[in-house]
Coordinates of C-alpha atoms and ligand atoms in Angstrom, one line a residue:
X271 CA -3.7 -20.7 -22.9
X272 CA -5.2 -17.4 -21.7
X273 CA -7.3 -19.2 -18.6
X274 CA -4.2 -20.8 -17.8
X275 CA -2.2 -17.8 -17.4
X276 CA -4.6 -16.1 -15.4
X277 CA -4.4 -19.0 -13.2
X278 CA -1.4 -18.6 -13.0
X279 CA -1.0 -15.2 -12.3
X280 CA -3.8 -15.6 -9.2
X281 CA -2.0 -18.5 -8.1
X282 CA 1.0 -16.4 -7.9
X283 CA -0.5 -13.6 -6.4
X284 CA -2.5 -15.8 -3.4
X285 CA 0.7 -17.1 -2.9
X286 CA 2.1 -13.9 -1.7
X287 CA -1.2 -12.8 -0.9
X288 CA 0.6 -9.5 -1.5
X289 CA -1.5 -7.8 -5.0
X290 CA -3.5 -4.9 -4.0
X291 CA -6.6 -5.2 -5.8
X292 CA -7.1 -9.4 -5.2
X293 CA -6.8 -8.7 -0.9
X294 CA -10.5 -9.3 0.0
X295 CA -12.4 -6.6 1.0
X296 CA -12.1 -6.9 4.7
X297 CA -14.5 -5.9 7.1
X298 CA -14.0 -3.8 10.5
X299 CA -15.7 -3.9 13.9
X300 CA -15.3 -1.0 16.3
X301 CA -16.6 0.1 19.4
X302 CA -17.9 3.6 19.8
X303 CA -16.2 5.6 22.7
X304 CA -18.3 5.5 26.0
X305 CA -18.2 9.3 25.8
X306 CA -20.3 9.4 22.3
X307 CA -24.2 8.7 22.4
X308 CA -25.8 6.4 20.0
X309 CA -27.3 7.6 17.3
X310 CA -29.3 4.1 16.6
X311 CA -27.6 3.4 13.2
X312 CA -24.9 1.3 12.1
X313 CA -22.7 1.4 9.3
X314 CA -20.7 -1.5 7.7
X315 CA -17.5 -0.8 5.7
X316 CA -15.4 -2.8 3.3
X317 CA -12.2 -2.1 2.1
X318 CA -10.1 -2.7 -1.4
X319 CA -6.6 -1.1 -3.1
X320 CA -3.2 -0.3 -0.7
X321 CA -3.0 -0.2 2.4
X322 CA -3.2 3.8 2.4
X323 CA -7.1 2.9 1.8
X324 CA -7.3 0.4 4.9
X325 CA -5.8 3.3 7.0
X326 CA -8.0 5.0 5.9
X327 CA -10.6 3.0 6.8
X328 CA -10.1 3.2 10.5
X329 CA -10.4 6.7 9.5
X330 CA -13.7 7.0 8.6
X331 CA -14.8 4.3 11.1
X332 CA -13.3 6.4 13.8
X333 CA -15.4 9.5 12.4
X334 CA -18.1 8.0 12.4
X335 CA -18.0 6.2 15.5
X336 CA -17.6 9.5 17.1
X337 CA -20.7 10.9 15.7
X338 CA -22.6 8.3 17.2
X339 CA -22.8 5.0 14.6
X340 CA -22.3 1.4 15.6
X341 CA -20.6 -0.4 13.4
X342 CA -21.8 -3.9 11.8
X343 CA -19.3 -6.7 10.2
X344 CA -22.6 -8.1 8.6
X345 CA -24.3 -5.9 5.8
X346 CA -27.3 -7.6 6.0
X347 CA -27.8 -5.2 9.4
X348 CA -26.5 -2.2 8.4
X349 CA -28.1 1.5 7.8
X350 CA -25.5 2.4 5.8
X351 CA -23.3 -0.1 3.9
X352 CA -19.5 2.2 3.1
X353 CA -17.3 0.7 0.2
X354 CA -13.5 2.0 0.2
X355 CA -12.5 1.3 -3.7
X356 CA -9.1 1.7 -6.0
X357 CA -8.9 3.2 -9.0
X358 CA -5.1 1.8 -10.0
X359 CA -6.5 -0.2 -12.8
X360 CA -9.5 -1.2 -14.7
X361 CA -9.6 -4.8 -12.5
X362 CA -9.8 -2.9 -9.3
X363 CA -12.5 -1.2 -10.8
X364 CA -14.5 -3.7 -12.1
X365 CA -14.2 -5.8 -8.5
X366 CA -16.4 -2.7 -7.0
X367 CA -19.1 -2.6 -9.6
X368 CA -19.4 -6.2 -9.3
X369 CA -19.6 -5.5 -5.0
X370 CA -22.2 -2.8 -5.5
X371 CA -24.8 -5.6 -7.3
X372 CA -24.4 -7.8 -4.2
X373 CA -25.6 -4.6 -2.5
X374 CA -28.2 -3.4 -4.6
X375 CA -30.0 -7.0 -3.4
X376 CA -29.6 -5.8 0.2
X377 CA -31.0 -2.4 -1.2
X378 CA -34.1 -4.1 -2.8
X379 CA -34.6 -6.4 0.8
X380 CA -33.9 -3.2 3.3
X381 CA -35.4 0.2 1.6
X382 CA -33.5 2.4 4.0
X383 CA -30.4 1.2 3.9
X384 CA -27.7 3.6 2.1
X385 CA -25.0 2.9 -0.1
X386 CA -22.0 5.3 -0.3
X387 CA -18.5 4.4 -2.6
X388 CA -15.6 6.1 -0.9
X389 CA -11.8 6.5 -2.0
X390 CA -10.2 6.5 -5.3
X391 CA -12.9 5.3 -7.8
X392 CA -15.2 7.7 -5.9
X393 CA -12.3 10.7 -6.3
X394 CA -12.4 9.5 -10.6
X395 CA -15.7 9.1 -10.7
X396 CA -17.0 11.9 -8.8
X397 CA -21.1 12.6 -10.1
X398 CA -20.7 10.2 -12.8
X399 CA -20.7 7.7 -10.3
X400 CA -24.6 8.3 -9.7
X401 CA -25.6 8.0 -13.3
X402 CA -23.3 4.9 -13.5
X403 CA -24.6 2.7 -10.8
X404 CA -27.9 3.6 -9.7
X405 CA -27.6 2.2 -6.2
X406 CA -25.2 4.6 -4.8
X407 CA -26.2 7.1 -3.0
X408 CA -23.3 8.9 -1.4
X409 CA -19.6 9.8 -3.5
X410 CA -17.2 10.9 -1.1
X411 CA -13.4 11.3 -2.4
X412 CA -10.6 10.6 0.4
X413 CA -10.2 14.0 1.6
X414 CA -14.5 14.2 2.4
X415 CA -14.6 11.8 5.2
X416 CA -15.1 14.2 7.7
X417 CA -17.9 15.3 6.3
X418 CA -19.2 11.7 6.0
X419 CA -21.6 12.1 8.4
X420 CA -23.2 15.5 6.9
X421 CA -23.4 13.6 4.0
X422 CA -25.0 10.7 5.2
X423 CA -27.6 12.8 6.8
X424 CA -28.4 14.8 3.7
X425 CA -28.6 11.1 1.8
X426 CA -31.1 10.0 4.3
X427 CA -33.7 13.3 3.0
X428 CA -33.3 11.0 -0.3
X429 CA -30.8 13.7 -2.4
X430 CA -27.7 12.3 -3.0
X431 CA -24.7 13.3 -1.8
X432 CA -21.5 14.1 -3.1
X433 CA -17.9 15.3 -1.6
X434 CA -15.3 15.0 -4.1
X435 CA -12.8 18.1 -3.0
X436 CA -9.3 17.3 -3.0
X437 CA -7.4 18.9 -0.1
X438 CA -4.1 20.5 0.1
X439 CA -3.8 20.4 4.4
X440 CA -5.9 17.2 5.0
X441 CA -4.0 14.8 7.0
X442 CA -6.3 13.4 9.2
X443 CA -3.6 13.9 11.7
X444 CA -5.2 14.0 15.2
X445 CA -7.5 11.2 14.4
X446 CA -6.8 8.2 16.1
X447 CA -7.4 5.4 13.9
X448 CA -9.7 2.7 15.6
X449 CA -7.6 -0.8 15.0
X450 CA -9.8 -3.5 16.1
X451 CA -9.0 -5.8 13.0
X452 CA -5.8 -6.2 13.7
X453 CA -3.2 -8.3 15.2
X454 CA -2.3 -6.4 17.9
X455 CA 1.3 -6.7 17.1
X456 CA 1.9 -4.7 13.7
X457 CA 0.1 -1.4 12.8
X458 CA 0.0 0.6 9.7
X459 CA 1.1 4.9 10.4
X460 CA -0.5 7.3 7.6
X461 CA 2.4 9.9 7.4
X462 CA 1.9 11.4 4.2
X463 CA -1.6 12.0 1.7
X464 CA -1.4 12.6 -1.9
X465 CA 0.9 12.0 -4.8
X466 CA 3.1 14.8 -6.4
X467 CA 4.9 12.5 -8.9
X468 CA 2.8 12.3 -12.2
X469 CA 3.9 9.2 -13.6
X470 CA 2.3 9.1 -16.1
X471 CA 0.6 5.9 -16.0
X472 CA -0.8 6.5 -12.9
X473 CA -4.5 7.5 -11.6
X474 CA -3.3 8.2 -7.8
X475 CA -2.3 11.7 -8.3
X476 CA -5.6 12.3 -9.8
X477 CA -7.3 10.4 -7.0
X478 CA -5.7 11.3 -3.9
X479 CA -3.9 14.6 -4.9
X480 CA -1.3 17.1 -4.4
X481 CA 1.5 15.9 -1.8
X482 CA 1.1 16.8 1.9
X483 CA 3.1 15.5 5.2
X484 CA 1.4 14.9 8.5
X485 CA 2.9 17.0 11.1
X486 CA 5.7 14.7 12.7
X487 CA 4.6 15.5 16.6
X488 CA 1.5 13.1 15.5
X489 CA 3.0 10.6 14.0
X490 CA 5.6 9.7 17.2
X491 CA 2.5 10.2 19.6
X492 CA 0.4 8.0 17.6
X493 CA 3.4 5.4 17.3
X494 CA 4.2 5.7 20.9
X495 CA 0.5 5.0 22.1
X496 CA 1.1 1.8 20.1
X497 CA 4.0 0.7 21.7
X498 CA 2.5 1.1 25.0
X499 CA -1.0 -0.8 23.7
X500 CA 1.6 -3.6 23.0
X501 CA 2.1 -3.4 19.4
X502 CA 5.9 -3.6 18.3
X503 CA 6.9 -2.8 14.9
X504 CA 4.8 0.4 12.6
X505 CA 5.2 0.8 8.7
X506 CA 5.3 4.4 8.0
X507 CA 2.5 4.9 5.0
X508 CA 2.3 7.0 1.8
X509 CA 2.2 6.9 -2.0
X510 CA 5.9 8.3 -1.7
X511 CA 7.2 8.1 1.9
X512 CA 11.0 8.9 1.1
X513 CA 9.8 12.6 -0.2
X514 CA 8.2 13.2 3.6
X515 CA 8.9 16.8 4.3
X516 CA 7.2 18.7 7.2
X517 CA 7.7 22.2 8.9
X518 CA 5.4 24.5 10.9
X519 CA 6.3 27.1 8.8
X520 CA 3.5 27.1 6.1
X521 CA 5.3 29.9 4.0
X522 CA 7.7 26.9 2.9
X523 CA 6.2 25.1 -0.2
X524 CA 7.3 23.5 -3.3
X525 CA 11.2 24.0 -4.4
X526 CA 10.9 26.2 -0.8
X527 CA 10.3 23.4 1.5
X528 CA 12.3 21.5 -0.3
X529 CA 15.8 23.4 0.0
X530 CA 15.0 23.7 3.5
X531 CA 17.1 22.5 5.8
X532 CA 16.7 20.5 9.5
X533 CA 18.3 23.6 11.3
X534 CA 14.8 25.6 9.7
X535 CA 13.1 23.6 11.4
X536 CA 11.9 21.0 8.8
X537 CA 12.0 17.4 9.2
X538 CA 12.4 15.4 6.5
X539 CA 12.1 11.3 5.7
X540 CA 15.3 10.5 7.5
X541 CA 14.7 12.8 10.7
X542 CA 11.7 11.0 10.9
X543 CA 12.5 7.8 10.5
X544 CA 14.9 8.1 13.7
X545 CA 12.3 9.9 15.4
X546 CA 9.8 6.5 15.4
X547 CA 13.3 4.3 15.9
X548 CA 14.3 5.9 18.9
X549 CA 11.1 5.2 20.7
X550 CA 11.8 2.0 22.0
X551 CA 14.8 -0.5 20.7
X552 CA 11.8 -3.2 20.7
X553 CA 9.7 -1.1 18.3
X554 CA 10.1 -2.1 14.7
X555 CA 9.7 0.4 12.4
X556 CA 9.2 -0.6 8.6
X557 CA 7.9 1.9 5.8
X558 CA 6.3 1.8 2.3
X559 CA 6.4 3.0 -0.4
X560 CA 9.6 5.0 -1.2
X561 CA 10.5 6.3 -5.1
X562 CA 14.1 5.8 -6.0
X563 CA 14.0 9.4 -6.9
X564 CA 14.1 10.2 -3.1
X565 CA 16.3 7.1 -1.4
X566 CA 19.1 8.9 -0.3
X567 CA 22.0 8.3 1.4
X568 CA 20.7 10.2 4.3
X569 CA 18.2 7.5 4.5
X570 CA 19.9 4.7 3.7
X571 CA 22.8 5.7 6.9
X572 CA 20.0 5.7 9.0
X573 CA 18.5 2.6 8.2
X574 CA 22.4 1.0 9.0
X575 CA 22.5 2.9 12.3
X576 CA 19.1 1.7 14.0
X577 CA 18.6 -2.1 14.4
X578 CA 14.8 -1.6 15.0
X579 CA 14.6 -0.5 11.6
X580 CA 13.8 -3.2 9.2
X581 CA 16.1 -3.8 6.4
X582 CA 13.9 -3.9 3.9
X583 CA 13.3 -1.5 0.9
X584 CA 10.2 -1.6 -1.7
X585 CA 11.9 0.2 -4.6
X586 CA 9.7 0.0 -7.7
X587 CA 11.3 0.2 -10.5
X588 CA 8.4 -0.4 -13.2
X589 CA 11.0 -1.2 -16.2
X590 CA 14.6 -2.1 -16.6
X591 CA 14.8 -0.4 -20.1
X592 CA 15.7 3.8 -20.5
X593 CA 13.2 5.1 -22.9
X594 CA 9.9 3.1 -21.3
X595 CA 11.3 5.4 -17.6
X596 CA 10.8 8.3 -19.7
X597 CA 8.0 7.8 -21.3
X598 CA 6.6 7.0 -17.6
X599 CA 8.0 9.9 -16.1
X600 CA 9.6 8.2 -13.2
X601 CA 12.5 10.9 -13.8
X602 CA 15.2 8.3 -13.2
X603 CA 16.9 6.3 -16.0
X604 CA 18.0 2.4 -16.0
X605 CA 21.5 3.4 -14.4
X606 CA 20.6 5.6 -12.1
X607 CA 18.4 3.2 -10.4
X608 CA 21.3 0.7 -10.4
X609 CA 23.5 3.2 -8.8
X610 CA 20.8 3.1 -6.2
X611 CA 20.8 -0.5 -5.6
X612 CA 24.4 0.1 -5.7
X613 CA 24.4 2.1 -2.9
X614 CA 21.5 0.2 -1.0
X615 CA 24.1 -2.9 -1.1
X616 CA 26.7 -0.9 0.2
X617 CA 25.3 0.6 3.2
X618 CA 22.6 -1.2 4.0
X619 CA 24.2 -4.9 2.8
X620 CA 21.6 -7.3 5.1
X621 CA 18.6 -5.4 3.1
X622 CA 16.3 -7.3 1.2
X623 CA 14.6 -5.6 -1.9
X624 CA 11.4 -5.7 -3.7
X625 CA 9.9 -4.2 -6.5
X626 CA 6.6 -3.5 -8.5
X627 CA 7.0 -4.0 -12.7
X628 CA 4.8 -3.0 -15.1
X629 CA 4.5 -5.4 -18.8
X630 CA 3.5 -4.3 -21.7
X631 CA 3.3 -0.3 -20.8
X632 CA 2.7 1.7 -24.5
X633 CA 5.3 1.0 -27.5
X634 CA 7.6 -1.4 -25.3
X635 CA 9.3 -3.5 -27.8
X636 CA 10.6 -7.2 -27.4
X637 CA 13.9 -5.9 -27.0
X638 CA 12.8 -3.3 -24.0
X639 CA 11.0 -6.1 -22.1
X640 CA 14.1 -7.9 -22.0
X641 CA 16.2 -5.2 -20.6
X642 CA 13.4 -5.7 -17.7
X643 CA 14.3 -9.4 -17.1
X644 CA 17.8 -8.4 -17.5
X645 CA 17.6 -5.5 -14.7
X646 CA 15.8 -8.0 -12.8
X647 CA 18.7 -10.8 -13.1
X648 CA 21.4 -7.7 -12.3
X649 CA 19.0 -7.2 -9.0
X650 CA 17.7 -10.1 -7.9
X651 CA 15.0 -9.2 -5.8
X652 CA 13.7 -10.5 -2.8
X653 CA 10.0 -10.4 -4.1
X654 CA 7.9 -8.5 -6.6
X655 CA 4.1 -6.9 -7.3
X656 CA 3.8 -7.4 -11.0
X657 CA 1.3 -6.0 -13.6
X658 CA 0.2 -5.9 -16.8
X659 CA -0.4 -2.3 -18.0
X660 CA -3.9 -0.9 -17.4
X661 CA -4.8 2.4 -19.3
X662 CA -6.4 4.5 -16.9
X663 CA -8.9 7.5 -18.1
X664 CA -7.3 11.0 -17.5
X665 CA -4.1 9.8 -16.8
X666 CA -0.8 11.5 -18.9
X667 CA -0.7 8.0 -20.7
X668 CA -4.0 7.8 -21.6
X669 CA -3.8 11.5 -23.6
X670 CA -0.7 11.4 -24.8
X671 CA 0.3 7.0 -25.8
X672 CA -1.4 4.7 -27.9
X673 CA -2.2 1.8 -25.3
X674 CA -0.8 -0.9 -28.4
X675 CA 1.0 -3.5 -26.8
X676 CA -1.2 -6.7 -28.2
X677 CA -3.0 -8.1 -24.9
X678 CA -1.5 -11.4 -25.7
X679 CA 1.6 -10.1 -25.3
X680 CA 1.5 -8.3 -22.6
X681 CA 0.5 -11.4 -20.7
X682 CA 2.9 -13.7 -22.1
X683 CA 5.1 -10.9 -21.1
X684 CA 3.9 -10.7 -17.4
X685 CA 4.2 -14.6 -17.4
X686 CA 8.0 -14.5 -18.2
X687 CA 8.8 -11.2 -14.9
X688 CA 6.8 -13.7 -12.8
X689 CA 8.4 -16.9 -13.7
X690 CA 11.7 -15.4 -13.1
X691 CA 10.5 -13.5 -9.5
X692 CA 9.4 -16.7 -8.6
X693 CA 12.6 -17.9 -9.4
X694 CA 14.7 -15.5 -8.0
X695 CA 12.3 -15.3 -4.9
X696 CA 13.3 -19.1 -4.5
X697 CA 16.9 -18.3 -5.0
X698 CA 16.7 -15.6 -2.4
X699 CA 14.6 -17.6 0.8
X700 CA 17.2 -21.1 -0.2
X701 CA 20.3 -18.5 0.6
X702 CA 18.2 -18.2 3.8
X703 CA 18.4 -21.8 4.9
X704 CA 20.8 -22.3 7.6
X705 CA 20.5 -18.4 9.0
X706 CA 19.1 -17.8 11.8
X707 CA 17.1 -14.8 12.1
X708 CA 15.2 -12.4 15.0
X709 CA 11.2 -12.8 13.9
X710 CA 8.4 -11.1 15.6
X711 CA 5.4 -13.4 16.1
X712 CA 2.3 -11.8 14.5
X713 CA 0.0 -15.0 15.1
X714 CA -1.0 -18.4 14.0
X715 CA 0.1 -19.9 10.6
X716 CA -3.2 -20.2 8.3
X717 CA -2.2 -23.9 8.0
X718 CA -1.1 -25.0 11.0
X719 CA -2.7 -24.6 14.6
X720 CA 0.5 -25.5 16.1
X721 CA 2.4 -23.0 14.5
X722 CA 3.3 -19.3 14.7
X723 CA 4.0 -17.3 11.8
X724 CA 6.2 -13.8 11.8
X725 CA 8.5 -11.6 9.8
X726 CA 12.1 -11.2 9.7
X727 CA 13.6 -7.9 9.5
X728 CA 13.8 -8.4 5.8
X729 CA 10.0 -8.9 5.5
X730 CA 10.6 -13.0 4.7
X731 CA 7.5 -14.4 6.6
X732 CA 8.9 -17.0 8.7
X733 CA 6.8 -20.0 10.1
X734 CA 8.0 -22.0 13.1
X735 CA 6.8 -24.7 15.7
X736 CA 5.0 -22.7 18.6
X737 CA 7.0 -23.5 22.4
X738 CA 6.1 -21.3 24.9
X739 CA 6.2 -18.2 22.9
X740 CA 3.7 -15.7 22.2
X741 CA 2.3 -12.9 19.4
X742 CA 4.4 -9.8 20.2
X743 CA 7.2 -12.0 21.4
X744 CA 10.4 -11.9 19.1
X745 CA 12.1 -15.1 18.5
X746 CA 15.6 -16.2 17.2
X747 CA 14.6 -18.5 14.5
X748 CA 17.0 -21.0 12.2
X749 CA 15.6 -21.4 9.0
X750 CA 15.5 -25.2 7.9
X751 CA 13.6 -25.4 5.1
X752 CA 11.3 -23.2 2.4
X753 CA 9.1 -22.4 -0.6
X754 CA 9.5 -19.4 -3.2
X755 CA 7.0 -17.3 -0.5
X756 CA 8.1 -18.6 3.1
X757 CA 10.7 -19.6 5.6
X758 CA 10.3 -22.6 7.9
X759 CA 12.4 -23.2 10.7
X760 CA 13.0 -23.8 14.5
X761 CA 13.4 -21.7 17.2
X762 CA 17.1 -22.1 18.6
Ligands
LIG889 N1 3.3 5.1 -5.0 C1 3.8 3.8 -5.3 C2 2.9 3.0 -6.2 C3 1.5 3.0 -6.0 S1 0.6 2.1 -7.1 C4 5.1 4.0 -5.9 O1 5.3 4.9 -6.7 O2 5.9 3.2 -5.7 C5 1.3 0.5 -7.0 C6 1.8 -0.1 -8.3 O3 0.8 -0.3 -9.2 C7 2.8 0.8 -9.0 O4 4.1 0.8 -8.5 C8 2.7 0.3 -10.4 O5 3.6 -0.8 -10.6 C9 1.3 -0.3 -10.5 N2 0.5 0.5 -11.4 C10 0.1 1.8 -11.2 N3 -0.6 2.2 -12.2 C11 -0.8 1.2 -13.0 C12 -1.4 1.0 -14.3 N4 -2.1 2.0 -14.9 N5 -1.4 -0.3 -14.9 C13 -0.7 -1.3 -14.3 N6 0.0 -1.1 -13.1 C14 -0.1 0.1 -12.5
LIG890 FE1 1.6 6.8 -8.9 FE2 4.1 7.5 -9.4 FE3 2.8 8.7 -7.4 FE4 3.5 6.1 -7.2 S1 4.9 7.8 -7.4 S2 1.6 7.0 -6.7 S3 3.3 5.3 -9.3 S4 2.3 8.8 -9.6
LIG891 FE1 -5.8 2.1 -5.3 FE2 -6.0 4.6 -4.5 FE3 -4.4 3.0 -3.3 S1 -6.0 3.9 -6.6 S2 -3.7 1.6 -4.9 S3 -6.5 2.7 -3.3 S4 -4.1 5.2 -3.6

């Protein structure tokens, strides 16, 4: 029964190839500038968790790359072998360790090569990582890397090295992420750091730490210079993007800069948002993740306004049932996050919404879990990450709530939110059939060569029949046909 279910749940999750922690750690190539002389080394880096950590891959590789490293997509040949790891639960975790003893055979082949564990479980970890697993030699926490290469330097004496401060300015903002991994079409835009939420089942505000916006100036030049490379639609990144909140002014903090208004100068979520829109009417802009705590109407009337921004909102809503929101400390109740889908409906109608759901989280009784299935019926969401609760060390949860929801049934529980996702997802892409729908091409569908695959403005991934089209082009595309996790059709 148990290997089953977790067949099930991987099956689930490839087919949306959507779940943080089961993307593959994928590896990046970039060139170093012409400018920058070679220092003789390369480094190879590997990436796992959200896509805040791939960002901030580029990061780092862009850091590095300016202090003279060539980068390898092979480990085998690199000086120093980078892994970027999650912390959000215990199987995130354990896909790292299990990493690091494929590298500690490289270690044992190539004596000088270097081993350094970057991002969240790094941040968690911090020393203790050392002791742990004896192969590492560098700990640097996601506000270190641009110290990286001080650090490697001092690894390469044979101390370990270790950068685990948190920041509260770090932005990275007038680093120019390398993107040679991608598509060329659709690129991810870091626009806030850190996590000021605390709920309270959560490791990232431990990890990543206190809340801070990137200066808006950056973000528009950074999205600009990737419309004019060719790319054509950014998602606007962060832990909590909806709570984005910048001004010059560095007086204004907390309730301060929160009160503050446009006309002082601050720019919140919404400015923002039509900041990136009005670049160019052929520049998609998409963003992730927003709290319901922050979707306001502001928001939402700006997402109506712009057709260049995608209607599509990722609301997680974690449980449908009262008392489990306050024991997470998501500071919203069950019909208050109604009255936001409520108003999502109303003013943004064509939007398609997701979620993330946690089973099992401490004390949830029978009767709570169904108040889930039953917010999720009321809903009806377009797709869904879903969990089983994983007790993280230092978290709120973990001091304060006994972790006593019977594995068993957790999972059985998990198993019933997916069957019914799957089942609404179904629902949701058959209403779809017979629509036709504007979908930028991204590339080539994994199973066909002769066909393209794309997104909808609702973030449905449509797969077609290629013609004389191309990636970057947008298509009008009449869905014919689908499955619970794509759209087929025909370009019209
Ligand atoms: N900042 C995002 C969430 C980031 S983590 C937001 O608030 O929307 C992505 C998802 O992982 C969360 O929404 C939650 O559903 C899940 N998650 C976080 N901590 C978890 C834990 N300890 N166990 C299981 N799932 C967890
Ligand atoms: Fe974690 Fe909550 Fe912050 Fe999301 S909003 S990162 S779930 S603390
Ligand atoms: Fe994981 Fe850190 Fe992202 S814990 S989900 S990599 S912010």
């Amino acid at each position: 029964m148990e290997t089953k279910l977790y067949q099930y749940e991987t099956a689930f999750e490839l087919s949306t190839k959507r779940i943080e922690e089961e993307r593959l750690g994928e590896t990046l190539a970039v060139q170093r500038p012409a400018h920058v002389r070679a220092n003789g080394k390369r480094f190879y880096i590997e990436s796992y968790g959200c896509q805040m950590n791939f960002a901030d891959s580029e990061v780092v590789a862009s850091i590095l790359a300016n202090a003279g490293y060539d980068s390898t997509t092979d480990y085998l040949q690199a000086d120093v072998i980078l892994i970027n790891t999650c912390a959000i639960r215990e199987h995130a975790e354990q896909r790292v360790r299990n990493r690091l003893q494929t590298f500690n055979a490289v270690k044992k082949r190539n004596k000088g090569a270097l081993v350094g564990v970057l991002g969240c479980m790094a941040e968690r970890l911090k020393e203790k990582f050392l002791e742990e697993e004896k192969i590492v030699d560098i700990v640097a926490g996601p506000d270190a890397y641009r110290s990286l290469p001080a650090l490697i330097e001092e690894a390469e004496t044979g101390q370990k090295a270790v950068n685990v401060l948190l920041s509260r300015e770090e932005t990275y903002a007038e680093i120019n992420p390398v993107r040679l991994n991608s598509n060329g079409v659709t690129a991810f835009i870091s626009i806030m750091r850190g996590c000021d939420n605390m709920c309270s089942f959560c490791v990232v505000p431990l990890t990543r730490g206190r809340e801070r916006s990137r200066d808006y100036r950056t973000i528009v030049a950074e999205a600009r210079d990737l419309y004019a490379q060719g790319y054509r639609e950014v998602t606007l990144l962060g832990q909590n993007v909806d709570s984005y909140r910048y001004s010059d002014d560095k007086t204004l903090v907390g309730k301060k800069l929160v009160d503050a208004k446009y006309s002082d100068g601050v720019v919140n979520f919404a400015r923002l948002l039509e900041m990136v829109a009005n670049i160019a009417p052929d520049l998609r802009v998409r963003f992730s993740t927003s709290h319901p705590k922050d979707m306001t109407d502001d928001v939402l009337h700006v997402m109506a306004q712009y057709d260049n921004i995608c209607k599509y909102i990722h609301l997680p809503v974690q449980s449908g049932n009262s008392r489990i929101l306050g024991l997470m400390n998501r500071t919203y109740d069950r019909e208050w996050y109604l009255e936001r889908i409520r108003a999502i409906r109303r003013i943004v109608p064509e939007a398609a919404i997701s979620t993330d759901i946690i089973a099992g989280f401490c004390t949830e009784t029978e009767e709570e879990h169904r108040d889930t299935l039953r917010l999720m019926e009321e809903v009806r969401y377009s797709m869904a990450y879903m969990f089983i609760y994983s007790e993280r060390p230092g978290t709120p949860a973990a001091k304060r709530y006994r972790d006593d929801v019977p594995e068993e049934v957790k999972k059985r529980r998990l198993h019933e939110i997916i069957e019914l996702q799957l089942k609404h997802s179904l629902e949701s892409n058959r209403a779809d059939v017979g629509k036709t729908f504007e979908v930028l091409i991204e590339g080539t569908s994994a199973r066909s060569a002769h066909h393209w695959y794309g997104r909808n403005s609702q973030n449905k991934v449509v797969v077609f029949p290629k013609g004389d089209y191309c990636p970057g082009q947008y298509a009008n595309v009449k869905i014919t046909d689908c499955t619970s996790a794509t759209l087929l059709g025909e370009v019209v």
